[in-house]
Amino acid sequence: MLDFDWNLLLEIDWVEIGEATLDTLTMLGVSMLFTVLAGLPLGVLLFVSAPGQLRARPRLYAVLSFLVNVLRSLPFVILLIVLMPFTLLLVGTSIGVAGAIVPLVVGAVPFFARLVENVLREVDRGVIEASQSMGARLPHIVFKVLLPESLPGLIGAATVTAVALVGYTAMSGVIGGGGLGDLAIRYGYQRFQTEIMIVTVVLLLALVQGLQSAGDSLVRRCRFD
Amino acid sequence: MIEVQNISKHYQHGGKSVAALDNVSLQIASGEIYGIIGRSGAGKSTLIRCLNLLERPDSGHVSLHGEDITRFDERALQQRRQRIGMVFQHFNLLRSRTVAANVRFPLELAGGLSPAQMDARVDELLALVGLQDHKHKRPSQLSGGQKQRVGIARALANHPDLLLCDEATSALDPETTDAILALLADINRQLGLTIVLITHDMRVIRQLCDSVAVLDHGRVVEQGKVLDVFLAPQHAVTQSLLAETGMGQGALQGIWRQRVATPVIKLTFVGEPTLQPVLDKVGREAGLRVNLLSGTLSEIKDTPFGQLLAGVVASDVDVSALPAIFAREGVRCEVL
Ligand SMILES: Nc1ncnc2c1ncn2[C@@H]1O[C@H](COP(=O)(O)OP(=O)(O)OP(=O)(O)O)[C@@H](O)[C@H]1O
Ligand SMILES: [Mg+2]
């Protein structure tokens, strides 16, 4: 590492790196979209159905909670492989970028939903009670109280989830998912092309940094003071 | 008229069942300000929350203007709640909304108004509580008193026929408390709105309420017109609550009775006689000379009242004749 030859950088196939970057961004963007679409309602459902909450359904909660825990306890690589038949059924292929998106979403949804549940628990009980005293129905409470009041927390949860997804995409190389992480493993680790590994790691780091600061600045902008 | 009939509420606590409310009955007349006072844990919050069924009593009924709301289904109850305002100790405003949007919130819930009508109503309410200039601020930018004004404006939005206040001034300093109490009195007068308020401070009751109920360990131990309860408190809890605010003489009476060799009389003035030199007049007529031991002169709601404890040093007439003489002047006299 110390006697790293900087000229090697010139020999890197930047087109391949560009494609890998695009793959990573695609996987991240699409899976993040579906994660929020599925995870937010699931998180709300977990919150309202928990014992002692607005629509306490202890049985339903126990089942959902167990499923979430199961999915969260599986290592992502296992999830990738286990889900292959399901992915094939759903999107017509179980490999490549398209094939990676399904396991990414399945892995991230329970993670995000649990974060959402915890964020919603932070909403002041007094405020929920005040809206009940004004005759609010459950949909009112969800859309006019819970979600707006916890917006900064929800954005924070989405940021954490997006960063975790960046990590997951790296593993999708196992099923030929492509992307930067895949590149780092194939060239850097397996073929000892350190320069490619360094470049991809720097790019991944920049991506994570970018996501985090974008999330933080959004949170700052919508804090309520 | 609000009628609370025999409501009880129990909580499970460490395997034991604790009665937060034990067979409570109340009658609250339309248009009055009704105070509920008691020590911490007496069940005050539980009781007021039973009036809009945020808390469901285990048994008993709550009727608002003849409608038994304990029989309402969820939907009907939600509809009814839109016209029961509630004000909270910790304000419970939505942080994500501006002042105007907080006041608008119950209007959105109720539906039925166009956006322009809602805006007009919000302006009206903000003017009523004196917050026109803070319309676009967030709750976090307001003082406690201002937050409570928002809370009150919000509670009034849908023209309620009942306003519930759970320790609405307990988080505020004395000056701000006075201003908020004055606002509530104003609203009661202007809108003829029935107000039920909870407090542990007798001064709030004295300043604002027409009637009062004293709650202790989930039971109503005393209730009636504020004037009557203040001047002749029956229950020990009432007496000690009054004594803490310097308005009770129950404890003092005993002490003076023991220390002073002369007979002791208690004079109670209510209304007009408070403003007359009654003691001076009776003193001349009956040759009465007294040694003043203690006294209170104050106002209950808008009625002036006074209470004096005096040792009779000399009197031309027999002490037992004094009550009749004072009665002619409209003053109650008791020989202790
Ligand atoms: N959700 C609950 N679960 C268990 N016990 C409760 C609950 N709410 C109230 N209690 C109990 O019921 C009793 C009455 O409580 P409540 O809050 O009505 O008192 P309070 O008079 O309003 O007191 P404070 O002046 O402190 O507000 C207390 O003993 C309290 O511990
Ligand atoms: Mg209370």
Coordinates of C-alpha atoms and ligand atoms in Angstrom, one line a residue:
Chain A
M1 CA 0.0 0.0 0.0
L2 CA 2.8 2.4 0.9
D3 CA 4.6 2.0 -2.5
F4 CA 1.3 2.5 -4.3
D5 CA 1.9 3.5 -7.9
W6 CA -0.4 6.3 -8.7
N7 CA 0.1 5.8 -12.4
L8 CA -2.1 2.7 -12.1
L9 CA -5.1 5.1 -11.7
L10 CA -4.7 6.0 -15.4
E11 CA -5.0 2.4 -16.4
I12 CA -8.4 1.9 -14.7
D13 CA -11.3 1.2 -16.8
W14 CA -13.4 4.3 -15.9
V15 CA -16.3 3.2 -18.2
E16 CA -16.7 0.1 -16.1
I17 CA -16.6 2.2 -12.9
G18 CA -19.1 4.6 -14.3
E19 CA -21.5 1.7 -15.1
A20 CA -21.0 0.2 -11.7
T21 CA -21.8 3.5 -10.1
L22 CA -25.0 3.8 -12.1
D23 CA -26.0 0.3 -11.1
T24 CA -25.5 1.1 -7.5
L25 CA -27.5 4.3 -7.8
T26 CA -30.3 2.5 -9.6
M27 CA -30.5 -0.4 -7.0
L28 CA -30.3 2.2 -4.2
G29 CA -32.9 4.5 -5.7
V30 CA -35.5 1.9 -6.7
S31 CA -35.2 -0.2 -3.6
M32 CA -35.3 2.8 -1.4
L33 CA -38.5 3.9 -3.1
F34 CA -40.2 0.6 -2.5
T35 CA -38.8 0.3 1.0
V36 CA -40.5 3.5 2.0
L37 CA -43.7 2.7 0.2
A38 CA -44.0 -0.6 2.1
G39 CA -42.1 0.1 5.3
L40 CA -43.9 3.3 6.2
P41 CA -47.4 1.7 6.3
L42 CA -45.9 -1.4 8.0
G43 CA -44.2 0.8 10.7
V44 CA -47.5 2.7 11.3
L45 CA -49.4 -0.6 11.5
L46 CA -46.8 -1.9 14.1
F47 CA -47.2 1.3 16.1
V48 CA -51.0 1.5 16.2
S49 CA -51.5 -2.2 16.8
A50 CA -49.0 -2.5 19.7
P51 CA -50.5 -3.3 23.1
G52 CA -51.8 -0.1 24.8
Q53 CA -51.7 1.9 21.5
L54 CA -54.4 3.5 19.4
R55 CA -55.7 0.3 17.8
A56 CA -54.2 -2.3 20.1
R57 CA -54.3 -5.7 18.4
P58 CA -51.9 -7.7 20.5
R59 CA -52.2 -10.9 18.3
L60 CA -51.6 -9.1 15.0
Y61 CA -48.8 -7.1 16.6
A62 CA -47.1 -10.3 17.9
V63 CA -47.2 -11.9 14.4
L64 CA -46.0 -8.8 12.5
S65 CA -43.3 -8.2 15.1
F66 CA -42.1 -11.8 14.8
L67 CA -41.9 -11.7 11.0
V68 CA -40.0 -8.4 11.2
N69 CA -37.5 -10.0 13.6
V70 CA -37.1 -13.1 11.4
L71 CA -36.3 -11.0 8.3
R72 CA -33.9 -8.8 10.3
S73 CA -32.0 -11.7 11.8
L74 CA -31.3 -13.3 8.5
P75 CA -27.9 -12.4 7.0
F76 CA -28.5 -10.5 3.8
V77 CA -26.5 -13.0 1.7
I78 CA -28.8 -15.8 2.8
L79 CA -31.8 -13.6 2.0
L80 CA -30.4 -13.1 -1.5
I81 CA -30.3 -16.8 -2.2
V82 CA -33.4 -17.9 -0.4
L83 CA -35.5 -15.3 -2.3
M84 CA -34.2 -16.2 -5.8
P85 CA -37.3 -18.3 -6.8
F86 CA -39.6 -15.6 -5.4
T87 CA -37.7 -12.9 -7.3
L88 CA -37.9 -14.8 -10.5
L89 CA -41.6 -15.1 -10.1
L90 CA -42.0 -11.4 -9.4
V91 CA -39.7 -9.6 -11.9
G92 CA -39.0 -12.4 -14.4
T93 CA -35.3 -12.7 -13.5
S94 CA -33.4 -13.5 -10.3
I95 CA -30.1 -12.0 -11.4
G96 CA -28.6 -8.6 -12.3
V97 CA -29.7 -5.3 -11.0
A98 CA -33.4 -6.1 -11.4
G99 CA -33.0 -9.4 -9.5
A100 CA -31.2 -7.6 -6.7
I101 CA -33.9 -5.1 -6.0
V102 CA -36.4 -7.6 -4.6
P103 CA -34.1 -9.0 -1.9
L104 CA -32.9 -5.5 -1.1
V105 CA -36.4 -4.3 -0.5
V106 CA -37.3 -7.4 1.5
G107 CA -34.2 -6.9 3.6
A108 CA -34.7 -3.2 4.2
V109 CA -38.5 -3.0 4.7
P110 CA -38.5 -4.7 8.2
F111 CA -35.5 -2.6 9.2
F112 CA -37.1 0.7 8.2
A113 CA -40.5 -0.4 9.6
R114 CA -39.0 -1.0 13.0
L115 CA -37.3 2.4 12.9
V116 CA -40.6 4.0 11.9
E117 CA -42.4 2.3 14.8
N118 CA -39.8 3.7 17.2
V119 CA -39.9 7.2 15.8
L120 CA -43.7 7.2 16.1
R121 CA -43.4 6.2 19.7
E122 CA -41.6 9.4 20.4
V123 CA -44.7 11.5 19.5
D124 CA -46.0 13.2 22.6
R125 CA -49.0 11.2 24.0
G126 CA -50.6 14.4 25.1
V127 CA -50.8 15.6 21.5
I128 CA -52.4 12.4 20.3
E129 CA -54.8 12.7 23.2
A130 CA -55.6 16.3 22.4
S131 CA -56.5 15.3 18.9
Q132 CA -58.7 12.5 20.2
S133 CA -60.4 15.1 22.4
M134 CA -61.2 17.1 19.3
G135 CA -62.9 14.1 17.7
A136 CA -60.1 13.0 15.4
R137 CA -60.5 9.6 13.8
L138 CA -57.5 7.2 13.3
P139 CA -56.7 8.3 9.7
H140 CA -56.7 11.9 10.9
I141 CA -54.4 11.0 13.7
V142 CA -52.0 9.2 11.4
F143 CA -51.9 11.7 8.6
K144 CA -52.4 15.0 10.5
V145 CA -50.6 14.2 13.7
L146 CA -48.3 11.2 13.8
L147 CA -46.6 11.6 10.4
P148 CA -46.2 15.4 10.4
E149 CA -45.1 15.5 14.0
S150 CA -42.4 12.9 13.5
L151 CA -41.2 14.0 10.1
P152 CA -37.6 14.9 11.2
G153 CA -37.3 11.4 12.8
L154 CA -38.8 9.7 9.7
I155 CA -36.2 11.4 7.5
G156 CA -33.5 10.3 9.9
A157 CA -34.8 6.7 9.7
A158 CA -34.9 6.9 5.9
T159 CA -31.3 8.1 5.9
V160 CA -30.1 5.3 8.1
T161 CA -31.9 2.8 5.9
A162 CA -30.4 4.2 2.7
V163 CA -26.9 3.9 4.2
A164 CA -27.6 0.3 5.2
L165 CA -28.9 -0.4 1.6
V166 CA -25.6 0.9 0.2
G167 CA -24.0 -1.9 2.3
Y168 CA -26.5 -4.5 1.1
T169 CA -25.9 -3.6 -2.6
A170 CA -22.3 -4.5 -2.2
M171 CA -23.3 -8.1 -1.5
S172 CA -25.6 -8.3 -4.4
G173 CA -22.6 -9.2 -6.5
V174 CA -23.2 -12.8 -5.3
I175 CA -26.2 -13.0 -7.7
G176 CA -24.5 -10.8 -10.4
G177 CA -26.2 -7.7 -9.2
G178 CA -23.4 -5.5 -10.2
G179 CA -22.5 -2.1 -8.7
L180 CA -19.6 -0.7 -7.0
G181 CA -19.4 -3.1 -4.1
D182 CA -19.4 -6.0 -6.6
L183 CA -16.5 -4.3 -8.5
A184 CA -14.5 -3.9 -5.3
I185 CA -14.9 -7.5 -4.5
R186 CA -14.2 -8.9 -7.9
Y187 CA -11.2 -6.8 -8.9
G188 CA -9.8 -5.6 -5.6
Y189 CA -10.3 -8.6 -3.5
Q190 CA -10.2 -11.5 -5.9
R191 CA -7.7 -10.2 -8.5
F192 CA -5.6 -8.0 -6.2
Q193 CA -6.2 -4.9 -8.3
T194 CA -5.9 -2.6 -5.3
E195 CA -6.4 0.6 -7.3
I196 CA -9.9 -0.4 -8.3
M197 CA -10.7 -1.4 -4.8
I198 CA -9.5 2.0 -3.6
V199 CA -11.5 3.9 -6.2
T200 CA -14.7 2.0 -5.5
V201 CA -14.4 2.3 -1.8
V202 CA -13.8 6.1 -2.1
L203 CA -16.9 6.3 -4.3
L204 CA -19.0 4.3 -1.8
L205 CA -17.7 6.4 1.0
A206 CA -18.6 9.6 -1.0
L207 CA -22.1 8.1 -1.6
V208 CA -22.6 7.3 2.1
Q209 CA -21.3 10.7 3.1
G210 CA -23.6 12.4 0.6
L211 CA -26.7 10.5 1.8
Q212 CA -25.9 11.3 5.4
S213 CA -25.4 15.0 4.8
A214 CA -28.4 15.3 2.6
G215 CA -30.5 13.6 5.3
D216 CA -29.1 15.7 8.0
S217 CA -29.7 18.9 6.2
L218 CA -33.3 17.9 5.4
V219 CA -33.8 17.1 9.1
R220 CA -32.4 20.5 10.0
R221 CA -34.6 22.3 7.6
C222 CA -37.8 20.6 8.8
R223 CA -37.2 20.8 12.6
F224 CA -39.9 22.7 14.2
D225 CA -38.2 25.7 15.7
Chain B
M1 CA -76.8 20.8 32.2
I2 CA -74.2 18.2 32.7
E3 CA -75.0 15.2 34.8
V4 CA -72.5 12.7 36.1
Q5 CA -74.2 9.8 37.7
N6 CA -72.4 7.3 39.9
I7 CA -69.3 6.9 37.9
S8 CA -66.5 4.7 39.1
K9 CA -63.1 3.9 37.6
H10 CA -60.6 1.4 38.8
Y11 CA -57.0 0.9 37.7
Q12 CA -55.0 -2.2 38.2
H13 CA -51.9 -1.4 40.1
G14 CA -49.4 -4.2 41.0
G15 CA -52.2 -6.8 41.0
K16 CA -54.4 -4.6 43.2
S17 CA -57.4 -2.7 41.9
V18 CA -57.2 1.0 42.9
A19 CA -60.3 3.2 42.7
A20 CA -59.4 6.4 40.9
L21 CA -63.1 7.4 41.0
D22 CA -65.5 5.9 43.5
N23 CA -69.2 6.5 42.8
V24 CA -68.9 10.1 41.8
S25 CA -72.0 12.2 41.0
L26 CA -72.1 15.8 39.9
Q27 CA -74.6 18.2 38.4
I28 CA -73.2 21.1 36.5
A29 CA -75.5 23.9 35.4
S30 CA -75.3 25.3 31.9
G31 CA -73.3 28.5 31.7
E32 CA -71.5 28.2 35.0
I33 CA -67.8 27.8 35.8
Y34 CA -67.5 24.6 37.8
G35 CA -64.3 23.9 39.7
I36 CA -63.0 20.5 40.8
I37 CA -60.3 20.7 43.4
G38 CA -58.3 18.1 45.2
R39 CA -54.9 16.9 46.1
S40 CA -52.5 15.2 43.7
G41 CA -53.9 11.7 42.9
A42 CA -57.4 12.5 44.1
G43 CA -58.8 11.6 40.7
K44 CA -59.4 15.0 39.2
S45 CA -57.9 14.3 35.8
T46 CA -59.6 10.9 35.6
L47 CA -62.9 12.7 36.4
I48 CA -62.6 15.4 33.8
R49 CA -61.5 12.9 31.2
C50 CA -64.7 11.0 31.8
L51 CA -66.7 14.0 30.7
N52 CA -65.6 13.5 27.1
L53 CA -64.9 9.8 27.6
L54 CA -61.2 10.0 26.9
E55 CA -61.4 7.7 29.9
R56 CA -64.3 5.3 30.0
P57 CA -65.7 4.8 33.5
D58 CA -66.2 1.2 34.6
S59 CA -69.8 2.1 35.5
G60 CA -72.1 5.1 35.7
H61 CA -73.4 7.6 33.1
V62 CA -72.4 11.0 31.8
S63 CA -75.2 13.1 30.3
L64 CA -74.7 16.3 28.3
H65 CA -77.9 18.2 27.9
G66 CA -79.9 15.1 28.4
E67 CA -77.8 12.9 26.0
D68 CA -76.1 10.0 27.7
I69 CA -72.8 9.9 25.9
T70 CA -71.7 6.7 27.5
R71 CA -74.2 5.0 25.2
F72 CA -72.8 6.7 22.0
D73 CA -70.9 4.5 19.5
E74 CA -67.4 5.5 18.5
R75 CA -68.5 7.7 15.5
A76 CA -71.2 9.5 17.4
L77 CA -68.8 10.2 20.2
Q78 CA -66.2 11.6 17.8
Q79 CA -68.8 13.9 16.4
R80 CA -69.9 15.0 19.9
R81 CA -66.3 15.6 21.0
Q82 CA -65.9 18.2 18.3
R83 CA -68.1 20.4 20.3
I84 CA -66.4 19.8 23.7
G85 CA -63.2 21.9 24.0
M86 CA -60.4 20.7 26.1
V87 CA -57.4 22.7 27.4
F88 CA -54.4 20.9 28.8
Q89 CA -51.7 21.7 31.4
H90 CA -48.9 21.1 28.9
F91 CA -50.8 22.8 26.0
N92 CA -50.4 19.8 23.7
L93 CA -50.0 21.9 20.6
L94 CA -48.8 20.4 17.3
R95 CA -45.1 21.4 16.9
S96 CA -45.3 20.8 13.2
R97 CA -48.0 23.5 12.8
T98 CA -47.9 27.3 13.1
V99 CA -50.2 29.0 15.6
A100 CA -52.8 29.6 12.9
A101 CA -52.6 26.0 11.6
N102 CA -53.0 24.7 15.2
V103 CA -56.2 26.6 15.6
R104 CA -57.3 25.4 12.2
F105 CA -56.8 21.8 13.1
P106 CA -60.1 21.1 14.8
L107 CA -61.9 22.9 11.9
E108 CA -60.2 20.5 9.5
L109 CA -61.3 17.6 11.6
A110 CA -64.9 18.7 11.7
G111 CA -65.0 19.5 7.9
G112 CA -67.9 21.5 6.5
L113 CA -66.0 24.8 6.1
S114 CA -64.3 26.1 3.0
P115 CA -60.6 27.0 3.3
A116 CA -61.6 30.7 3.2
Q117 CA -64.2 30.2 5.9
M118 CA -61.6 28.3 8.0
D119 CA -59.1 31.2 7.7
A120 CA -61.7 33.7 8.7
R121 CA -62.7 31.6 11.7
V122 CA -59.0 31.3 12.7
D123 CA -58.5 35.1 12.5
E124 CA -61.6 35.5 14.7
L125 CA -60.4 33.1 17.3
L126 CA -56.9 34.5 17.4
A127 CA -58.4 38.0 17.9
L128 CA -60.4 36.6 20.8
V129 CA -57.4 35.4 22.6
G130 CA -55.2 38.3 21.6
L131 CA -52.7 36.5 19.3
Q132 CA -53.3 38.1 16.0
D133 CA -49.6 39.2 15.7
H134 CA -48.3 35.7 16.3
K135 CA -50.2 33.9 13.7
H136 CA -47.3 32.6 11.7
K137 CA -45.1 31.6 14.6
R138 CA -44.4 28.0 15.7
P139 CA -45.4 26.9 19.3
S140 CA -41.7 26.7 20.1
Q141 CA -41.4 30.4 19.6
L142 CA -44.1 31.2 22.1
S143 CA -44.2 31.8 25.9
G144 CA -46.2 29.5 28.1
G145 CA -49.0 32.0 28.4
Q146 CA -49.2 32.4 24.6
K147 CA -49.2 28.7 24.1
Q148 CA -52.1 28.3 26.4
R149 CA -54.0 31.1 24.5
V150 CA -53.5 29.0 21.3
G151 CA -54.8 26.0 23.3
I152 CA -57.9 28.0 24.3
A153 CA -58.5 29.3 20.8
R154 CA -58.2 25.8 19.4
A155 CA -60.6 24.5 22.0
L156 CA -63.2 27.1 21.0
A157 CA -62.9 26.6 17.3
N158 CA -66.0 24.5 16.7
H159 CA -68.3 26.5 18.9
P160 CA -68.2 24.1 21.9
D161 CA -71.0 24.0 24.5
L162 CA -68.6 22.8 27.1
L163 CA -65.0 23.6 27.8
L164 CA -62.8 21.3 29.9
C165 CA -59.6 22.6 31.5
D166 CA -57.2 20.2 33.2
E167 CA -54.9 22.4 35.2
A168 CA -54.8 24.9 32.5
T169 CA -52.7 27.4 34.5
S170 CA -50.5 25.0 36.6
A171 CA -47.5 25.4 34.3
L172 CA -47.7 29.2 34.3
D173 CA -46.3 32.0 36.6
P174 CA -48.8 33.9 38.8
E175 CA -49.2 36.9 36.5
T176 CA -49.7 34.8 33.4
T177 CA -52.1 32.6 35.4
D178 CA -54.2 35.7 36.2
A179 CA -54.3 36.7 32.6
I180 CA -55.4 33.3 31.5
L181 CA -58.1 33.1 34.2
A182 CA -59.3 36.5 33.2
L183 CA -59.6 35.2 29.6
L184 CA -61.6 32.2 30.7
A185 CA -63.9 34.4 32.7
D186 CA -64.3 36.6 29.7
I187 CA -65.1 33.7 27.4
N188 CA -67.6 32.3 29.9
R189 CA -69.4 35.7 30.0
Q190 CA -69.2 36.5 26.3
L191 CA -70.1 33.1 25.0
G192 CA -72.2 31.8 27.9
L193 CA -70.0 28.7 27.7
T194 CA -70.0 26.1 30.5
I195 CA -66.5 25.6 31.8
V196 CA -65.3 22.7 34.0
L197 CA -61.9 23.3 35.4
I198 CA -59.5 21.3 37.5
T199 CA -57.0 22.8 39.9
H200 CA -55.3 22.2 43.1
D201 CA -55.2 25.9 43.9
M202 CA -58.1 27.4 45.9
R203 CA -57.2 30.9 44.5
V204 CA -58.2 29.7 41.0
I205 CA -61.6 28.5 42.4
R206 CA -62.1 31.7 44.3
Q207 CA -61.3 33.9 41.4
L208 CA -63.2 32.1 38.7
C209 CA -65.7 29.5 39.8
D210 CA -69.4 29.6 40.6
S211 CA -69.6 26.1 42.0
V212 CA -67.0 23.7 43.3
A213 CA -66.5 20.0 44.1
V214 CA -63.8 18.8 46.4
L215 CA -62.4 15.4 45.5
D216 CA -60.5 13.2 47.8
H217 CA -59.4 9.6 47.1
G218 CA -61.8 9.4 44.2
R219 CA -64.8 10.6 46.2
V220 CA -66.6 13.9 46.2
V221 CA -66.4 15.0 49.8
E222 CA -67.9 18.4 49.5
Q223 CA -69.7 20.4 46.8
G224 CA -71.8 23.5 46.4
K225 CA -71.6 27.2 45.6
V226 CA -68.1 28.5 46.0
L227 CA -69.2 31.2 48.5
D228 CA -70.9 28.6 50.8
V229 CA -68.0 26.2 50.6
F230 CA -65.4 29.0 51.3
L231 CA -67.3 30.5 54.2
A232 CA -68.3 27.3 55.9
P233 CA -66.0 24.5 54.7
Q234 CA -67.3 21.2 56.2
H235 CA -64.7 18.6 55.2
A236 CA -61.1 18.5 56.6
V237 CA -59.6 18.4 53.1
T238 CA -61.5 21.6 52.1
Q239 CA -60.4 23.3 55.3
S240 CA -56.8 22.4 54.9
L241 CA -56.8 23.4 51.2
L242 CA -58.2 26.8 52.3
A243 CA -55.8 27.1 55.2
E244 CA -52.8 26.6 52.8
T245 CA -53.9 29.6 50.7
G246 CA -54.4 31.7 53.8
M247 CA -58.1 31.6 53.4
G248 CA -59.2 29.2 56.0
Q249 CA -59.6 29.8 59.7
G250 CA -60.6 26.3 60.8
A251 CA -57.2 25.7 62.4
L252 CA -56.9 29.2 63.8
Q253 CA -60.2 29.0 65.5
G254 CA -59.1 26.2 67.7
I255 CA -55.9 28.0 68.6
W256 CA -57.5 31.2 69.5
R257 CA -60.3 29.4 71.4
Q258 CA -57.7 28.0 73.7
R259 CA -55.5 31.0 74.1
V260 CA -58.0 33.7 74.6
A261 CA -59.9 33.9 77.9
T262 CA -62.7 36.1 76.6
P263 CA -65.5 34.8 74.5
V264 CA -64.6 34.6 70.8
I265 CA -67.0 35.6 68.0
K266 CA -66.7 34.9 64.3
L267 CA -68.2 37.5 61.9
T268 CA -68.9 36.7 58.3
F269 CA -69.6 39.5 55.8
V270 CA -70.8 38.8 52.3
G271 CA -71.5 41.4 49.7
E272 CA -72.8 44.9 50.7
P273 CA -72.1 44.7 54.5
T274 CA -68.4 44.2 53.7
L275 CA -68.3 47.8 52.5
Q276 CA -70.1 49.2 55.6
P277 CA -68.6 50.2 59.0
V278 CA -70.8 47.5 60.7
L279 CA -68.4 46.7 63.5
D280 CA -68.1 50.3 64.4
K281 CA -71.8 50.8 64.4
V282 CA -72.6 47.8 66.5
G283 CA -69.8 48.7 68.8
R284 CA -71.4 52.0 69.6
E285 CA -74.9 50.7 70.0
A286 CA -74.1 47.7 72.1
G287 CA -71.0 49.0 73.9
L288 CA -69.1 46.2 72.2
R289 CA -65.3 46.4 72.4
V290 CA -63.4 43.7 70.6
N291 CA -59.9 42.5 70.3
L292 CA -59.4 41.5 66.6
L293 CA -57.6 38.1 66.4
S294 CA -57.5 37.4 62.7
G295 CA -59.3 38.4 59.6
T296 CA -59.7 38.0 55.9
L297 CA -61.1 40.5 53.4
S298 CA -61.3 39.3 49.9
E299 CA -63.5 38.6 46.9
I300 CA -65.0 35.4 45.7
K301 CA -65.6 35.7 42.0
D302 CA -67.1 39.2 42.0
T303 CA -68.6 39.1 45.5
P304 CA -66.7 40.8 48.3
F305 CA -66.5 38.9 51.6
G306 CA -64.8 39.1 54.9
Q307 CA -64.4 37.0 58.0
L308 CA -63.2 38.3 61.3
L309 CA -62.3 36.4 64.5
A310 CA -62.6 38.7 67.6
G311 CA -62.3 38.3 71.3
V312 CA -65.1 40.2 73.2
V313 CA -63.4 42.5 75.6
A314 CA -66.5 44.3 76.8
S315 CA -70.1 44.3 75.9
D316 CA -73.2 46.0 77.3
V317 CA -75.4 43.2 76.1
D318 CA -75.0 39.5 76.7
V319 CA -72.7 37.8 74.2
S320 CA -75.5 35.5 73.2
A321 CA -77.5 38.5 72.0
L322 CA -74.8 39.6 69.6
P323 CA -75.8 37.3 66.7
A324 CA -79.3 38.9 66.5
I325 CA -77.8 42.4 66.6
F326 CA -75.3 41.6 63.8
A327 CA -78.0 39.9 61.8
R328 CA -79.9 43.2 61.6
E329 CA -76.9 44.6 59.8
G330 CA -76.7 41.6 57.4
V331 CA -73.7 40.1 59.1
R332 CA -73.5 36.6 60.4
C333 CA -72.2 36.3 63.9
E334 CA -71.3 33.0 65.6
V335 CA -70.2 32.7 69.2
L336 CA -67.4 30.1 69.3
Ligands
LIG1 N1 -53.5 5.1 33.4 C1 -53.4 4.8 34.7 N2 -53.0 3.6 35.1 C2 -53.0 3.3 36.5 N3 -53.3 4.2 37.4 C3 -53.7 5.4 37.1 C4 -53.8 5.8 35.7 N4 -54.3 7.1 35.6 C5 -54.5 7.4 36.9 N5 -54.2 6.5 37.8 C6 -54.3 6.5 39.2 O1 -55.6 7.0 39.5 C7 -55.5 8.0 40.6 C8 -56.0 9.3 40.2 O2 -55.2 9.9 39.2 P1 -55.5 11.3 38.5 O3 -54.5 11.5 37.5 O4 -57.0 11.3 38.1 O5 -55.2 12.3 39.8 P2 -55.2 13.8 39.8 O6 -56.2 14.2 40.9 O7 -55.4 14.4 38.4 O8 -53.7 14.1 40.3 P3 -52.7 15.3 39.9 O9 -53.2 16.5 40.6 O10 -51.4 14.8 40.3 O11 -52.8 15.5 38.4 C9 -54.0 8.0 41.0 O12 -53.9 7.2 42.1 C10 -53.3 7.5 39.8 O13 -52.1 6.8 40.2
MG2 MG -54.2 15.5 37.0

